[in-house]
PDB file of C-alpha atoms and ligand atoms in Angstrom:
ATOM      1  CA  UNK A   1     -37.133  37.633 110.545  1.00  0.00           C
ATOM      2  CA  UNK A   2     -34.727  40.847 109.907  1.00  0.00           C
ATOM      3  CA  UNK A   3     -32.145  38.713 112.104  1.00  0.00           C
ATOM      4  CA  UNK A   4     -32.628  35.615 109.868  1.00  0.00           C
ATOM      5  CA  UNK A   5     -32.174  37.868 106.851  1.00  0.00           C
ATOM      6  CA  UNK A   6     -29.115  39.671 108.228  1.00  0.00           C
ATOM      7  CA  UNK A   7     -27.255  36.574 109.013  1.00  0.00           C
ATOM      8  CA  UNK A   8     -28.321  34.583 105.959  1.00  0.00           C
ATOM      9  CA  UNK A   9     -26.175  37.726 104.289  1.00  0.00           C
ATOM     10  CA  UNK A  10     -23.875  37.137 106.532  1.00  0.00           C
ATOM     11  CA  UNK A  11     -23.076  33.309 105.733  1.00  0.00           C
ATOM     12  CA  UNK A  12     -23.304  33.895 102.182  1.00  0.00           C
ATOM     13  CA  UNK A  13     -21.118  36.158 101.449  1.00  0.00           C
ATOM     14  CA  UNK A  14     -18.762  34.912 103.904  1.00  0.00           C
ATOM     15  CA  UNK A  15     -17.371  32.556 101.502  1.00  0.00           C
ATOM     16  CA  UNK A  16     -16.294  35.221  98.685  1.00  0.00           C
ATOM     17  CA  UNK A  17     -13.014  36.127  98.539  1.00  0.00           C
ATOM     18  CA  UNK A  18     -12.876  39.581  96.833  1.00  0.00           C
ATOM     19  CA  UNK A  19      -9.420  39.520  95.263  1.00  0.00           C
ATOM     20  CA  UNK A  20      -7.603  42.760  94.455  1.00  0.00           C
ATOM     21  CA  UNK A  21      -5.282  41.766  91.701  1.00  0.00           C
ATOM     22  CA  UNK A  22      -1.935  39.018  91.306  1.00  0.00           C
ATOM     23  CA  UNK A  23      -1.064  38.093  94.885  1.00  0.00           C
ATOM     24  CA  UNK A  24       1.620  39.966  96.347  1.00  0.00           C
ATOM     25  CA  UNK A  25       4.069  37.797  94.595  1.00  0.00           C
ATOM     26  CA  UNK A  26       2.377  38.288  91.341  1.00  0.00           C
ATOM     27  CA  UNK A  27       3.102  42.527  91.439  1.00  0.00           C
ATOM     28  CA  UNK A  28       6.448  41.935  92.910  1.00  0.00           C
ATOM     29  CA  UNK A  29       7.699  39.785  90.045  1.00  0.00           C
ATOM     30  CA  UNK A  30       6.324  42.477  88.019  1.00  0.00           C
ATOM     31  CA  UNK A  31       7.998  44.978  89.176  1.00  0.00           C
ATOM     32  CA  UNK A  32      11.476  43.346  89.671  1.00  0.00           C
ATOM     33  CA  UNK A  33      11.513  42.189  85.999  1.00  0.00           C
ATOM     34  CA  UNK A  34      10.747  45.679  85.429  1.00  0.00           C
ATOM     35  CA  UNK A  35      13.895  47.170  87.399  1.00  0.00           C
ATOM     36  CA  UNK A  36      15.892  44.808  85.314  1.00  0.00           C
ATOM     37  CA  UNK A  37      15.396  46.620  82.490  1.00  0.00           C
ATOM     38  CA  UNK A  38      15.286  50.407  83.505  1.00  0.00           C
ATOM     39  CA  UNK A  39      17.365  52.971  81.016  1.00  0.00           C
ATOM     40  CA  UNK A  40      20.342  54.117  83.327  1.00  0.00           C
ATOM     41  CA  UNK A  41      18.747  57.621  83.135  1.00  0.00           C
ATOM     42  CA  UNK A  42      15.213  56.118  84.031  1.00  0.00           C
ATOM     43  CA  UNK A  43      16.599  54.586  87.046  1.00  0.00           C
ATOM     44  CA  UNK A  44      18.165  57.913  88.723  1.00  0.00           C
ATOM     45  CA  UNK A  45      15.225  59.647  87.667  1.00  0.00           C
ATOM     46  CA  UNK A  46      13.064  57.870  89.504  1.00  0.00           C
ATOM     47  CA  UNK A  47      15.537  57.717  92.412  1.00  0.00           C
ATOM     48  CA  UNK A  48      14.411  61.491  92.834  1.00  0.00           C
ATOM     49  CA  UNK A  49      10.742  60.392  92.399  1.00  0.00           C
ATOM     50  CA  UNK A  50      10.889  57.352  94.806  1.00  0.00           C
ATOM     51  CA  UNK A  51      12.582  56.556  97.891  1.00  0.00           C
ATOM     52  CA  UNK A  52      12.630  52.456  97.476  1.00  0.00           C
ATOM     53  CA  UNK A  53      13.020  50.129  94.272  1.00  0.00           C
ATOM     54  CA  UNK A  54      10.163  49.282  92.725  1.00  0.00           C
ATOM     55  CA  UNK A  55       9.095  46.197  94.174  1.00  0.00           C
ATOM     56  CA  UNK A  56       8.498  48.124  97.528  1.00  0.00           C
ATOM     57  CA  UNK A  57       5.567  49.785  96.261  1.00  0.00           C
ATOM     58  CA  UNK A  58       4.143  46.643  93.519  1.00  0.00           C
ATOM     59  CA  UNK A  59       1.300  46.136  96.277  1.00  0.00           C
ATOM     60  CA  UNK A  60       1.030  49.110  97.441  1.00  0.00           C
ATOM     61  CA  UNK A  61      -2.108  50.138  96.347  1.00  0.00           C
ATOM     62  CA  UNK A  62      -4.040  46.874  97.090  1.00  0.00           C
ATOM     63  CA  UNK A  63      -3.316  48.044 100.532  1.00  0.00           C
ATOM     64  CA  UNK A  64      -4.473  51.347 100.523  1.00  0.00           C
ATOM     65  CA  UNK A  65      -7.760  50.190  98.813  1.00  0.00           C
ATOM     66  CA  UNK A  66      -9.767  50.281 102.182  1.00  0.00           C
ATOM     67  CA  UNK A  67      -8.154  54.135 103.173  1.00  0.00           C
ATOM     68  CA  UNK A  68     -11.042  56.758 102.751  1.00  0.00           C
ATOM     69  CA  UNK A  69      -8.143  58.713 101.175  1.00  0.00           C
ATOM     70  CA  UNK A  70      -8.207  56.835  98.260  1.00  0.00           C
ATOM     71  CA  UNK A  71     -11.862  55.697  98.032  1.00  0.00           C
ATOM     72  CA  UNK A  72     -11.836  56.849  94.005  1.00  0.00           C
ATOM     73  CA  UNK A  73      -8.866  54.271  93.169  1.00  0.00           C
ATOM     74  CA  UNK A  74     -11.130  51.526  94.323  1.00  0.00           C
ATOM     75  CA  UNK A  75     -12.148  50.249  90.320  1.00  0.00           C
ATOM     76  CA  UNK A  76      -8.720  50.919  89.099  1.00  0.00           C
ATOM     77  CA  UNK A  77      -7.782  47.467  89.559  1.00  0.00           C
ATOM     78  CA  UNK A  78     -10.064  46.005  86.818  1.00  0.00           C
ATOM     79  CA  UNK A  79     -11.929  46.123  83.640  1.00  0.00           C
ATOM     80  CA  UNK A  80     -14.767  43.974  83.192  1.00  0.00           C
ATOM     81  CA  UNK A  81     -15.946  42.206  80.188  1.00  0.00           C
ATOM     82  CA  UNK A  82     -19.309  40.255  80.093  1.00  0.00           C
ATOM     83  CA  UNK A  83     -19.770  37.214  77.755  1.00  0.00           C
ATOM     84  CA  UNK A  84     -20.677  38.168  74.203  1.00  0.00           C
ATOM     85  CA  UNK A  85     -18.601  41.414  74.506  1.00  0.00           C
ATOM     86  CA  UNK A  86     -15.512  43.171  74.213  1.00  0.00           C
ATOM     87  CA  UNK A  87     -13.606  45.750  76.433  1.00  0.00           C
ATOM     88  CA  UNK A  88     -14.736  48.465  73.754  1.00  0.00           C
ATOM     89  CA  UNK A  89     -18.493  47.248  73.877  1.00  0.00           C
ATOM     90  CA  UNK A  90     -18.902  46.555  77.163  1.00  0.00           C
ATOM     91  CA  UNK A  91     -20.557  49.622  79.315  1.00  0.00           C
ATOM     92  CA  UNK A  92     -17.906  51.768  81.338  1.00  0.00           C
ATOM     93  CA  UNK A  93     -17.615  52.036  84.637  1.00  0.00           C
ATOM     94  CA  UNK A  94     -18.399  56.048  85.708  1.00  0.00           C
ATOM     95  CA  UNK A  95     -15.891  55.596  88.723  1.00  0.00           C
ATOM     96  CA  UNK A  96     -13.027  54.234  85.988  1.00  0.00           C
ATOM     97  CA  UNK A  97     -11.233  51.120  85.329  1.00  0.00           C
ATOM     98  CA  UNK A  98      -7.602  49.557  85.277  1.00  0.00           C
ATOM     99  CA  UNK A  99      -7.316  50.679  80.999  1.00  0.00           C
ATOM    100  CA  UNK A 100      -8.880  54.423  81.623  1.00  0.00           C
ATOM    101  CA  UNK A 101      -6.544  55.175  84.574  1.00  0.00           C
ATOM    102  CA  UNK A 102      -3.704  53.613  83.431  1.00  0.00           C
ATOM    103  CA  UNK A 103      -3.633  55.908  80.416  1.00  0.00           C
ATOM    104  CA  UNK A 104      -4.647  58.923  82.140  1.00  0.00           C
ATOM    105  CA  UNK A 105      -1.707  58.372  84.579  1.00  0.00           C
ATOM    106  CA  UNK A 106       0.442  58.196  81.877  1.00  0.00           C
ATOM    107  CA  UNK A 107      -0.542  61.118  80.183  1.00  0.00           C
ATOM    108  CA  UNK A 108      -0.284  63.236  83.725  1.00  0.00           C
ATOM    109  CA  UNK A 109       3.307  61.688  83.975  1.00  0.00           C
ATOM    110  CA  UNK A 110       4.423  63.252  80.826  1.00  0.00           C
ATOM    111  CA  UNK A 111       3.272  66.584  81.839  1.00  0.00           C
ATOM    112  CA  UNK A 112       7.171  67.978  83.130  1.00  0.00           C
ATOM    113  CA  UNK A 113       5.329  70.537  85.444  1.00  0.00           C
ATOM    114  CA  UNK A 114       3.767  67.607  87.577  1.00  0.00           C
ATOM    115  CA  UNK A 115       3.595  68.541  90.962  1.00  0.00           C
ATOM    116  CA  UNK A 116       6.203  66.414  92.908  1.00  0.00           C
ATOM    117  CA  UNK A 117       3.549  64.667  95.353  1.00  0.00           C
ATOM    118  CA  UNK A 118       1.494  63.723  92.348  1.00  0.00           C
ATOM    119  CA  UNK A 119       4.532  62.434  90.429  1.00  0.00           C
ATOM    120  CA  UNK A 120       5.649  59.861  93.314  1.00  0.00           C
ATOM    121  CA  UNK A 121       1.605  58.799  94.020  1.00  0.00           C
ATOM    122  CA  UNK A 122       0.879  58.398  90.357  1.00  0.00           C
ATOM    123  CA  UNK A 123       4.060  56.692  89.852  1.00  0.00           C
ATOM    124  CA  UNK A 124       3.349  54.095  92.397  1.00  0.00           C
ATOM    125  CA  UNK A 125      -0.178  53.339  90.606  1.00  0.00           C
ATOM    126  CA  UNK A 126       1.460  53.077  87.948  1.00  0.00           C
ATOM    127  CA  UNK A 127       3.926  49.789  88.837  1.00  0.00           C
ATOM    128  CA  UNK A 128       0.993  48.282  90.444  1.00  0.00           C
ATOM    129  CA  UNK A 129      -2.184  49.165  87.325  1.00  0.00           C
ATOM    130  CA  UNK A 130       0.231  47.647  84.503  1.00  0.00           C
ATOM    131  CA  UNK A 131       0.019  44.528  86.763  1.00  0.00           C
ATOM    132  CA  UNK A 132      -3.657  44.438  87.033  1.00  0.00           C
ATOM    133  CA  UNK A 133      -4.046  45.011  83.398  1.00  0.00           C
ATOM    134  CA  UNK A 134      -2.288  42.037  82.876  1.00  0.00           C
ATOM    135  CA  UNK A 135      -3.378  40.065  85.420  1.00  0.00           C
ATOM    136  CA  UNK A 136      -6.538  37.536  83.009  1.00  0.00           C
ATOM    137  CA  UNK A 137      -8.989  37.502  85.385  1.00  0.00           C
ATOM    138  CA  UNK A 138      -9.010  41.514  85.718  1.00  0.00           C
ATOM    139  CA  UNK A 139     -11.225  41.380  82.771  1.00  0.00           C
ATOM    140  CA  UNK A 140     -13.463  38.772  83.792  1.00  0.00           C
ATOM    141  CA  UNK A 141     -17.440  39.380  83.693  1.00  0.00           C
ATOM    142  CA  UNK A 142     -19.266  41.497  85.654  1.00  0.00           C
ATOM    143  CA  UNK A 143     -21.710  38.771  86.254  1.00  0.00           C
ATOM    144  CA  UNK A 144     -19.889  36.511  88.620  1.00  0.00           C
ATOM    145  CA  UNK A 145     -17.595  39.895  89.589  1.00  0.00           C
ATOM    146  CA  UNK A 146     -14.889  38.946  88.132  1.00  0.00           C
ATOM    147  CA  UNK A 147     -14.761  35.267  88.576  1.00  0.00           C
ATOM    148  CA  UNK A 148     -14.830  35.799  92.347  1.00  0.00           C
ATOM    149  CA  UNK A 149     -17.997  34.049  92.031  1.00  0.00           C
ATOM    150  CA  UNK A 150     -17.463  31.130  89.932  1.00  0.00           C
ATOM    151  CA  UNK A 151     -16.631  28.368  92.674  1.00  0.00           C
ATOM    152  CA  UNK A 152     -13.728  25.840  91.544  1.00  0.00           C
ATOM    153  CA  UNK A 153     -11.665  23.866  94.568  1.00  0.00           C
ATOM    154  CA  UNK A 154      -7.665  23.738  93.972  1.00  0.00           C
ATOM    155  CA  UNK A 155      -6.365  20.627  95.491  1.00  0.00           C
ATOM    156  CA  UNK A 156      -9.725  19.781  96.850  1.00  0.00           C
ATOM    157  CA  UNK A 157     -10.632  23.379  98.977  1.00  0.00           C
ATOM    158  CA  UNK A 158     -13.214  25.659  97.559  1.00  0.00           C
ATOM    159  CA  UNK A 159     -12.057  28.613  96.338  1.00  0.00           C
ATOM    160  CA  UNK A 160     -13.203  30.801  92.633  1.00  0.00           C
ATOM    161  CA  UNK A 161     -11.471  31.230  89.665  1.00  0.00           C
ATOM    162  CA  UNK A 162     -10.239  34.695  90.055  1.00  0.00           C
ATOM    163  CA  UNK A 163      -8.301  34.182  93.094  1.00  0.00           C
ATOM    164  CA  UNK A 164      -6.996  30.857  91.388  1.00  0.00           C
ATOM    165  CA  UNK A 165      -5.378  33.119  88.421  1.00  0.00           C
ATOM    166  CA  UNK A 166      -3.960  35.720  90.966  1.00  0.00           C
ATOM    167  CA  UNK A 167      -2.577  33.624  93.357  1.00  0.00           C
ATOM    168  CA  UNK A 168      -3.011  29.575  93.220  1.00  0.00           C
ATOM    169  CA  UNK A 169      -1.487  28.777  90.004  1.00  0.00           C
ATOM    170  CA  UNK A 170       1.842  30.758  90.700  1.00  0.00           C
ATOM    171  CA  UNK A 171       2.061  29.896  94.192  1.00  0.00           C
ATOM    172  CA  UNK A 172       1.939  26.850  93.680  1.00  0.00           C
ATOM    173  CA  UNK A 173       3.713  26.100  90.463  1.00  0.00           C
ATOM    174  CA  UNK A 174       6.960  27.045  92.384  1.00  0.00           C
ATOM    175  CA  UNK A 175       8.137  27.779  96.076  1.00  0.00           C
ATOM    176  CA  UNK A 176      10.014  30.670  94.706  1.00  0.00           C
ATOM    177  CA  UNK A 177      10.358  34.398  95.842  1.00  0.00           C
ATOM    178  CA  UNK A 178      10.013  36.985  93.770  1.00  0.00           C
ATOM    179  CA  UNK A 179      13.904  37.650  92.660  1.00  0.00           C
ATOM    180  CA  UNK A 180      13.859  33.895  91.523  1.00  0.00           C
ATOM    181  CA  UNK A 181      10.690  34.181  89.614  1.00  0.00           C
ATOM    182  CA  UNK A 182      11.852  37.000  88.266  1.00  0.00           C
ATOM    183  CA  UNK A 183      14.992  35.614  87.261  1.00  0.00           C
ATOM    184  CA  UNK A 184      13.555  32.694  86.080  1.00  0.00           C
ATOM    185  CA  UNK A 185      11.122  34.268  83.618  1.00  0.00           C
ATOM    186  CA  UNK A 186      13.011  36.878  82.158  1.00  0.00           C
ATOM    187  CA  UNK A 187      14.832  35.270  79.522  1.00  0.00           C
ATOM    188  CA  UNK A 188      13.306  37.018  76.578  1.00  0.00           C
ATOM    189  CA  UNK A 189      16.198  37.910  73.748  1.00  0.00           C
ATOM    190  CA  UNK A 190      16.187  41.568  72.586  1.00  0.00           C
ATOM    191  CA  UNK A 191      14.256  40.740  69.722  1.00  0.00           C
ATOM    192  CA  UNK A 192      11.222  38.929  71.820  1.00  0.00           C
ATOM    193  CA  UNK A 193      11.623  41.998  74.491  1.00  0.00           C
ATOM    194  CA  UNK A 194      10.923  44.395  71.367  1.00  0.00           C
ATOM    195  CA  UNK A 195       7.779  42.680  70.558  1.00  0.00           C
ATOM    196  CA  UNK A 196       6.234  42.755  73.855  1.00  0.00           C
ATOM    197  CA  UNK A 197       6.771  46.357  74.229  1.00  0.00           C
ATOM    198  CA  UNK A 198       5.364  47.379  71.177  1.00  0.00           C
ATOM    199  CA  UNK A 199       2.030  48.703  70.605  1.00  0.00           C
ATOM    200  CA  UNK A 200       0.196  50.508  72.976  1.00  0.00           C
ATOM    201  CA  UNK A 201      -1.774  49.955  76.354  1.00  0.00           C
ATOM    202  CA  UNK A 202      -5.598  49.463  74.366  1.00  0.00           C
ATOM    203  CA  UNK A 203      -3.937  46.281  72.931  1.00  0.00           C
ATOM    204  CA  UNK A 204      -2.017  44.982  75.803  1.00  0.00           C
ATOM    205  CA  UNK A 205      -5.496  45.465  77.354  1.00  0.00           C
ATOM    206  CA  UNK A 206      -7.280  43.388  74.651  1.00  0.00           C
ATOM    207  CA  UNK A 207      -4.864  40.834  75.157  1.00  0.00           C
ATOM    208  CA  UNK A 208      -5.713  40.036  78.250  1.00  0.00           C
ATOM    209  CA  UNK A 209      -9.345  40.378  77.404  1.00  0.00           C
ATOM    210  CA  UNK A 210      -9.060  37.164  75.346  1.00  0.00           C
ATOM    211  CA  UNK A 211      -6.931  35.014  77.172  1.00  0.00           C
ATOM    212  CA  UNK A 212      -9.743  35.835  79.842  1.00  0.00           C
ATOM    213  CA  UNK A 213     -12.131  34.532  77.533  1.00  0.00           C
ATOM    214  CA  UNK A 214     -10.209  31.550  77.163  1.00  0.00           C
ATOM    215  CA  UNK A 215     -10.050  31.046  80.643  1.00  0.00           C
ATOM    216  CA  UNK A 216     -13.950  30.649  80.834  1.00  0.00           C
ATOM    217  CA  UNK A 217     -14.125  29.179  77.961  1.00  0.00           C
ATOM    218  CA  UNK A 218     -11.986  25.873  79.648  1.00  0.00           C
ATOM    219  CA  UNK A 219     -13.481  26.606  82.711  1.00  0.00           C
ATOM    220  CA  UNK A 220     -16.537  24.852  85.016  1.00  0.00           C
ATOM    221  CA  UNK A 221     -18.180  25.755  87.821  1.00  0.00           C
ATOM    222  CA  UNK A 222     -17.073  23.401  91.017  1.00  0.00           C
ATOM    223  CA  UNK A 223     -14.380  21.662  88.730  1.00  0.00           C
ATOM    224  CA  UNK A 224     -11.131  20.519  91.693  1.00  0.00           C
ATOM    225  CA  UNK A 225      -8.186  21.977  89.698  1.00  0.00           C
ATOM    226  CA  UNK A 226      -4.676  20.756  90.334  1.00  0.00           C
ATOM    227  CA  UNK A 227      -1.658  19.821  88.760  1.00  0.00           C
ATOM    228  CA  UNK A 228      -2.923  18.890  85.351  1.00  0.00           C
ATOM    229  CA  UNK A 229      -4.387  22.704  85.506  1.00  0.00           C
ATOM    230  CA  UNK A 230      -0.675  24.268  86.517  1.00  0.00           C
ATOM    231  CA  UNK A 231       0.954  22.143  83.551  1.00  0.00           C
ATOM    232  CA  UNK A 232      -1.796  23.335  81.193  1.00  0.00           C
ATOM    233  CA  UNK A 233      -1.932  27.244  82.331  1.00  0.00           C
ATOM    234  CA  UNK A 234       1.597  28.356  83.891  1.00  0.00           C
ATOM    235  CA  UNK A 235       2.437  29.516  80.819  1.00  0.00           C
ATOM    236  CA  UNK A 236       0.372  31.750  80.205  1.00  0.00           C
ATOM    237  CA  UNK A 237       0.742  32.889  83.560  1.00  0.00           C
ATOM    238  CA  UNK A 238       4.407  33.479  82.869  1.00  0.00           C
ATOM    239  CA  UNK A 239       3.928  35.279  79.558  1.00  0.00           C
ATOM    240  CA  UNK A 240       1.653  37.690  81.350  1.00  0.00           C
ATOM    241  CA  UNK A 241       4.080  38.183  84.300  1.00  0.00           C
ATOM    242  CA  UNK A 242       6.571  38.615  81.822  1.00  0.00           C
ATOM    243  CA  UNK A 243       4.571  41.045  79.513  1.00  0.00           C
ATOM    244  CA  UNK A 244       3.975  43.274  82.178  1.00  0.00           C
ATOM    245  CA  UNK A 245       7.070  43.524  83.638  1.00  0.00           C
ATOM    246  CA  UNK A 246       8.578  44.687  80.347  1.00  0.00           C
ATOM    247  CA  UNK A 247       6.108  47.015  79.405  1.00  0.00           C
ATOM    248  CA  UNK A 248       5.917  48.712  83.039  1.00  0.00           C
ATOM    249  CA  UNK A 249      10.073  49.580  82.290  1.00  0.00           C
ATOM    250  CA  UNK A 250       9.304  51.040  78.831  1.00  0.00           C
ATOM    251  CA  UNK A 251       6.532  52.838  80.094  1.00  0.00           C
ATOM    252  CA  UNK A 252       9.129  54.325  82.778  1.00  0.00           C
ATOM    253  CA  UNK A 253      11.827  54.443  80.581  1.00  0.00           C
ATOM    254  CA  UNK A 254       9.557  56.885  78.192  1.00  0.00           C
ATOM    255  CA  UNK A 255       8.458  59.136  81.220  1.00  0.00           C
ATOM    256  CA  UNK A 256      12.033  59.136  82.608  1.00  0.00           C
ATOM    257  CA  UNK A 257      13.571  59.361  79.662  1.00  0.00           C
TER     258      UNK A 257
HETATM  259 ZN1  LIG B 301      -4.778  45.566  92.262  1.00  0.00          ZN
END
């Protein structure tokens, strides 16, 4: 019986793909647009904090998720919002999430007598958390975790509605890498780039919180998504992309100012 129990957990949790934020290609976008629009000053500064570009580390810490070394980082990633509630509403989580760290981070950065090995590490969660917080399904509900467990097919496979917000729907909108994406997107005006960056991270946060909403509220369980769904949500991809690429540069370009 034990057996039977141990691989019935076994087969059904097989099938859940736990997500860690945008793809790869998601973060690196993000952080290219960001180098694009570093202050001169920001950019040597961080030359003394960093040894690559940005986009080196954008995944970085979906990779050292697993490391005992970093065990406490592993809710930093997300925020979670059940129906009926809002991020300020909605019970905390003790170990942290994406909002809470984010904005301690920043505060440690702007302390000048950092030590240096905290200033790279915290620097590195930092290009990867302004992703997450931007990324709509990082404030899904706890109840399906996320949206890892609300089952939609793309192009006929089965896969869940997180992992089709960090990875489907700009993967397969275009067969570009990163530099093109990022050079694709980033055609904001001055003005437009203003606007993004204004305000601070509790309503970049919210933002996300209700496209997230929107994104269930559109949503069904076992629905096969495909091109009708890219045409209808890219956008808002893109604007998100675009959002927190932006905001990640004034964010550095205030702590390396
Ligand atoms: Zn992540």
């Amino acid at each position: 019986m034990k057996r039977i129990t141990v691989l019935f957990l076994l087969i059904s949790t097989a099938g859940i793909h736990f997500a860690y934020g945008w793809g790869d290609k998601g973060h690196s976008i993000i952080a290219a647009i960001a180098d694009r629009h570093l202050t001169p000053k920001a950019r040597k500064s961080l030359q003394s904090v960093l040894t690559h570009p940005l986009v080196y580390y954008a995944s970085w810490m979906d990779n050292i998720r697993k490391n005992p070394l970093y065990s406490e980082t592993a809710s930093w990633h997300y925020a979670n919002v059940d129906e009926g509630e809002s991020y300020e509403t909605m019970p905390k989580n003790p170990d942290g999430d994406v909002y809470t760290q984010t904005v301690m981070i920043i505060e440690r950065l702007k302390e000048r007598n950092l030590d240096d090995s905290l200033r790279t590490l915290y620097t590195k969660f930092l290009i990867h958390m302004v992703g997450d917080m931007h990324c709509p399904m990082h404030t899904g509900r706890l109840t399906d975790l996320g949206g890892n467990r609300f089952s939609v097919k793309w192009f006929g496979s089965p896969t869940n509605l997180h992992t089709v917000w960090d990875e489907k729907l700009l993967e397969s909108a275009h067969r570009w890498s990163y530099t093109e994406w990022s050079e694709n997107i980033d055609v904001a005006d001055e003005k437009e780039r203003v606007a993004i960056v204004a305000g601070i991270p509790q309503a970049w946060m919210n933002q996300c919180v209700d496209i997230c909403k929107k994104i269930y509220l559109n949503a069904e369980e076992n629905s096969d998504y495909s091109y009708e769904y890219i045409h209808e949500n890219i956008e808002i991809v893109e604007t998100q992309l675009l959002r927190a690429g932006y905001r990640l540069a004034a964010l550095l370009n205030e702590i390396y100012q």
